[in-house]
Amino acid sequence: MKQVIKVWVINLKSRPDRLKIIGNQLDLMEIKWSRLNAVDGKTCPKSILEISKKDGEIGALSDGVRGCTSSHYKFWNEFILSNSEFGIVLEDDVKLSSDFKELLYDTSWIPKNANLIKLEKFAANRPSKLLLGKILYKD
């Protein structure tokens, strides 16, 4: 089978240790991937951070968090230029499930008309919610 979904890894140049760990995970699964140089919010020109507000409804955002947001924006541009139909972006500190590879070889799991899917398990001791697609009914 052929990998049909491209994978990018966002990684700060100053964190080769993280790149090595995620790279080893992906390589062991025989997944093709590309590194995307992350925006370092502490050292980049402040104009790059203007993709997000410093203060907003969720409170103040540090330059590091705004750099992360800018890195994801950078991914979207890279993805569009790649002319790929699908893409997955990973941060360099992600822990991958052993069945992650299966997602990359088949697109039947992607809901029709989906533009964005967030794959996440946050906080191992709490249940996660995944909300996708249209609302079919209301309680």
PDB file of C-alpha atoms in Angstrom:
ATOM      1  CA  MET A   1       0.000   0.000   0.000  1.00  0.00           C
ATOM      2  CA  LYS A   2       1.019   3.581  -0.585  1.00  0.00           C
ATOM      3  CA  GLN A   3       0.951   6.455   1.899  1.00  0.00           C
ATOM      4  CA  VAL A   4      -1.735   8.820   0.574  1.00  0.00           C
ATOM      5  CA  ILE A   5      -1.649  11.485   3.281  1.00  0.00           C
ATOM      6  CA  LYS A   6       1.472  13.631   3.649  1.00  0.00           C
ATOM      7  CA  VAL A   7       2.922  14.322   7.098  1.00  0.00           C
ATOM      8  CA  TRP A   8       4.729  17.443   8.276  1.00  0.00           C
ATOM      9  CA  VAL A   9       6.450  17.889  11.636  1.00  0.00           C
ATOM     10  CA  ILE A  10       6.729  21.379  13.137  1.00  0.00           C
ATOM     11  CA  ASN A  11      10.090  21.676  14.900  1.00  0.00           C
ATOM     12  CA  LEU A  12      12.162  24.525  16.306  1.00  0.00           C
ATOM     13  CA  LYS A  13      15.694  24.547  14.919  1.00  0.00           C
ATOM     14  CA  SER A  14      16.914  24.805  18.522  1.00  0.00           C
ATOM     15  CA  ARG A  15      15.225  21.480  19.433  1.00  0.00           C
ATOM     16  CA  PRO A  16      16.976  18.725  17.467  1.00  0.00           C
ATOM     17  CA  ASP A  17      16.324  16.426  20.445  1.00  0.00           C
ATOM     18  CA  ARG A  18      12.583  16.601  19.837  1.00  0.00           C
ATOM     19  CA  LEU A  19      13.030  16.101  16.107  1.00  0.00           C
ATOM     20  CA  LYS A  20      15.068  12.975  16.746  1.00  0.00           C
ATOM     21  CA  ILE A  21      12.362  11.473  18.990  1.00  0.00           C
ATOM     22  CA  ILE A  22       9.426  12.144  16.649  1.00  0.00           C
ATOM     23  CA  GLY A  23      11.552  11.248  13.630  1.00  0.00           C
ATOM     24  CA  ASN A  24      12.401   7.885  15.171  1.00  0.00           C
ATOM     25  CA  GLN A  25       8.708   7.202  15.863  1.00  0.00           C
ATOM     26  CA  LEU A  26       7.773   7.995  12.274  1.00  0.00           C
ATOM     27  CA  ASP A  27      10.729   6.160  10.761  1.00  0.00           C
ATOM     28  CA  LEU A  28       9.985   3.007  12.767  1.00  0.00           C
ATOM     29  CA  MET A  29       6.449   3.097  11.345  1.00  0.00           C
ATOM     30  CA  GLU A  30       7.938   3.617   7.850  1.00  0.00           C
ATOM     31  CA  ILE A  31       6.065   6.899   7.454  1.00  0.00           C
ATOM     32  CA  LYS A  32       7.328   9.501   5.000  1.00  0.00           C
ATOM     33  CA  TRP A  33       7.469  12.936   6.599  1.00  0.00           C
ATOM     34  CA  SER A  34       8.927  16.424   6.180  1.00  0.00           C
ATOM     35  CA  ARG A  35      10.267  18.848   8.759  1.00  0.00           C
ATOM     36  CA  LEU A  36       8.777  22.343   8.860  1.00  0.00           C
ATOM     37  CA  ASN A  37      10.954  24.917  10.587  1.00  0.00           C
ATOM     38  CA  ALA A  38       8.905  26.309  13.480  1.00  0.00           C
ATOM     39  CA  VAL A  39       8.623  30.010  14.211  1.00  0.00           C
ATOM     40  CA  ASP A  40      10.454  30.886  17.417  1.00  0.00           C
ATOM     41  CA  GLY A  41       8.193  33.508  18.950  1.00  0.00           C
ATOM     42  CA  LYS A  42      10.975  34.681  21.261  1.00  0.00           C
ATOM     43  CA  THR A  43      13.468  35.517  18.501  1.00  0.00           C
ATOM     44  CA  CYS A  44      11.477  36.126  15.304  1.00  0.00           C
ATOM     45  CA  PRO A  45      10.536  39.568  13.995  1.00  0.00           C
ATOM     46  CA  LYS A  46       7.417  40.698  15.888  1.00  0.00           C
ATOM     47  CA  SER A  47       5.598  41.245  12.574  1.00  0.00           C
ATOM     48  CA  ILE A  48       5.486  37.455  12.073  1.00  0.00           C
ATOM     49  CA  LEU A  49       3.479  37.115  15.284  1.00  0.00           C
ATOM     50  CA  GLU A  50       0.755  39.441  14.013  1.00  0.00           C
ATOM     51  CA  ILE A  51      -1.150  36.385  12.752  1.00  0.00           C
ATOM     52  CA  SER A  52      -2.594  36.275  16.290  1.00  0.00           C
ATOM     53  CA  LYS A  53      -3.514  38.858  18.920  1.00  0.00           C
ATOM     54  CA  LYS A  54      -1.428  39.234  22.043  1.00  0.00           C
ATOM     55  CA  ASP A  55      -4.582  39.607  24.148  1.00  0.00           C
ATOM     56  CA  GLY A  56      -7.992  38.195  23.365  1.00  0.00           C
ATOM     57  CA  GLU A  57     -11.044  36.391  24.662  1.00  0.00           C
ATOM     58  CA  ILE A  58      -8.980  33.548  26.126  1.00  0.00           C
ATOM     59  CA  GLY A  59      -6.528  35.901  27.801  1.00  0.00           C
ATOM     60  CA  ALA A  60      -2.961  36.952  27.122  1.00  0.00           C
ATOM     61  CA  LEU A  61      -0.834  34.850  24.765  1.00  0.00           C
ATOM     62  CA  SER A  62       2.916  34.630  25.179  1.00  0.00           C
ATOM     63  CA  ASP A  63       5.226  35.188  22.217  1.00  0.00           C
ATOM     64  CA  GLY A  64       6.006  31.451  22.369  1.00  0.00           C
ATOM     65  CA  VAL A  65       2.333  30.534  21.941  1.00  0.00           C
ATOM     66  CA  ARG A  66       1.975  33.104  19.180  1.00  0.00           C
ATOM     67  CA  GLY A  67       5.039  31.580  17.503  1.00  0.00           C
ATOM     68  CA  CYS A  68       3.298  28.207  17.620  1.00  0.00           C
ATOM     69  CA  THR A  69       0.236  29.748  15.971  1.00  0.00           C
ATOM     70  CA  SER A  70       2.488  31.304  13.317  1.00  0.00           C
ATOM     71  CA  SER A  71       4.102  27.898  12.744  1.00  0.00           C
ATOM     72  CA  HIS A  72       0.715  26.343  12.047  1.00  0.00           C
ATOM     73  CA  TYR A  73      -0.099  29.216   9.679  1.00  0.00           C
ATOM     74  CA  LYS A  74       3.221  28.501   7.961  1.00  0.00           C
ATOM     75  CA  PHE A  75       2.116  24.870   7.613  1.00  0.00           C
ATOM     76  CA  TRP A  76      -1.141  25.885   5.912  1.00  0.00           C
ATOM     77  CA  ASN A  77       0.835  27.847   3.326  1.00  0.00           C
ATOM     78  CA  GLU A  78       3.207  24.921   2.769  1.00  0.00           C
ATOM     79  CA  PHE A  79       0.272  22.522   2.492  1.00  0.00           C
ATOM     80  CA  ILE A  80      -1.483  24.671  -0.114  1.00  0.00           C
ATOM     81  CA  LEU A  81       1.712  24.981  -2.154  1.00  0.00           C
ATOM     82  CA  SER A  82       2.209  21.198  -2.015  1.00  0.00           C
ATOM     83  CA  ASN A  83      -0.998  20.614  -4.025  1.00  0.00           C
ATOM     84  CA  SER A  84      -1.671  17.649  -1.735  1.00  0.00           C
ATOM     85  CA  GLU A  85      -5.269  16.621  -1.269  1.00  0.00           C
ATOM     86  CA  PHE A  86      -4.707  15.761   2.396  1.00  0.00           C
ATOM     87  CA  GLY A  87      -2.084  16.538   5.003  1.00  0.00           C
ATOM     88  CA  ILE A  88      -1.364  15.994   8.660  1.00  0.00           C
ATOM     89  CA  VAL A  89       0.724  18.371  10.734  1.00  0.00           C
ATOM     90  CA  LEU A  90       2.336  17.126  13.933  1.00  0.00           C
ATOM     91  CA  GLU A  91       4.075  19.047  16.657  1.00  0.00           C
ATOM     92  CA  ASP A  92       7.440  17.584  17.576  1.00  0.00           C
ATOM     93  CA  ASP A  93       6.404  16.490  21.069  1.00  0.00           C
ATOM     94  CA  VAL A  94       3.492  14.278  19.999  1.00  0.00           C
ATOM     95  CA  LYS A  95       3.276  10.657  21.079  1.00  0.00           C
ATOM     96  CA  LEU A  96       1.867   8.547  18.282  1.00  0.00           C
ATOM     97  CA  SER A  97      -0.478   5.613  18.650  1.00  0.00           C
ATOM     98  CA  SER A  98       0.653   2.354  17.063  1.00  0.00           C
ATOM     99  CA  ASP A  99      -2.279   2.581  14.629  1.00  0.00           C
ATOM    100  CA  PHE A 100      -1.397   6.101  13.408  1.00  0.00           C
ATOM    101  CA  LYS A 101       0.098   4.693  10.213  1.00  0.00           C
ATOM    102  CA  GLU A 102      -3.281   3.233   9.216  1.00  0.00           C
ATOM    103  CA  LEU A 103      -4.693   6.762   8.911  1.00  0.00           C
ATOM    104  CA  LEU A 104      -2.141   7.617   6.226  1.00  0.00           C
ATOM    105  CA  TYR A 105      -2.910   4.761   3.836  1.00  0.00           C
ATOM    106  CA  ASP A 106      -6.652   5.176   3.504  1.00  0.00           C
ATOM    107  CA  THR A 107      -8.864   8.253   3.230  1.00  0.00           C
ATOM    108  CA  SER A 108     -12.220   6.530   3.742  1.00  0.00           C
ATOM    109  CA  TRP A 109     -12.256   7.645   7.407  1.00  0.00           C
ATOM    110  CA  ILE A 110     -12.304  11.323   6.390  1.00  0.00           C
ATOM    111  CA  PRO A 111     -15.868  12.700   6.449  1.00  0.00           C
ATOM    112  CA  LYS A 112     -17.106  14.078   3.126  1.00  0.00           C
ATOM    113  CA  ASN A 113     -16.821  17.866   2.898  1.00  0.00           C
ATOM    114  CA  ALA A 114     -14.483  17.984   5.920  1.00  0.00           C
ATOM    115  CA  ASN A 115     -12.009  20.817   5.709  1.00  0.00           C
ATOM    116  CA  LEU A 116     -10.243  20.288   9.001  1.00  0.00           C
ATOM    117  CA  ILE A 117     -10.002  17.420  11.455  1.00  0.00           C
ATOM    118  CA  LYS A 118      -8.214  17.705  14.754  1.00  0.00           C
ATOM    119  CA  LEU A 119      -6.617  14.458  15.875  1.00  0.00           C
ATOM    120  CA  GLU A 120      -5.870  14.793  19.546  1.00  0.00           C
ATOM    121  CA  LYS A 121      -5.752  13.086  22.879  1.00  0.00           C
ATOM    122  CA  PHE A 122      -5.074  15.679  25.522  1.00  0.00           C
ATOM    123  CA  ALA A 123      -4.467  14.777  29.153  1.00  0.00           C
ATOM    124  CA  ALA A 124      -4.213  11.000  29.454  1.00  0.00           C
ATOM    125  CA  ASN A 125      -6.272  10.947  32.651  1.00  0.00           C
ATOM    126  CA  ARG A 126      -9.294  12.717  31.125  1.00  0.00           C
ATOM    127  CA  PRO A 127     -11.656  11.685  28.323  1.00  0.00           C
ATOM    128  CA  SER A 128     -11.323  13.559  25.048  1.00  0.00           C
ATOM    129  CA  LYS A 129     -14.089  14.703  22.767  1.00  0.00           C
ATOM    130  CA  LEU A 130     -13.860  14.769  18.999  1.00  0.00           C
ATOM    131  CA  LEU A 131     -16.499  16.783  17.213  1.00  0.00           C
ATOM    132  CA  LEU A 132     -16.667  16.449  13.435  1.00  0.00           C
ATOM    133  CA  GLY A 133     -19.062  17.167  10.650  1.00  0.00           C
ATOM    134  CA  LYS A 134     -22.515  18.632  10.585  1.00  0.00           C
ATOM    135  CA  ILE A 135     -24.944  18.612  13.490  1.00  0.00           C
ATOM    136  CA  LEU A 136     -27.560  16.026  12.583  1.00  0.00           C
ATOM    137  CA  TYR A 137     -29.855  16.611  15.527  1.00  0.00           C
ATOM    138  CA  LYS A 138     -30.116  18.631  18.712  1.00  0.00           C
ATOM    139  CA  ASP A 139     -31.119  17.292  22.124  1.00  0.00           C
TER     140      ASP A 139
END
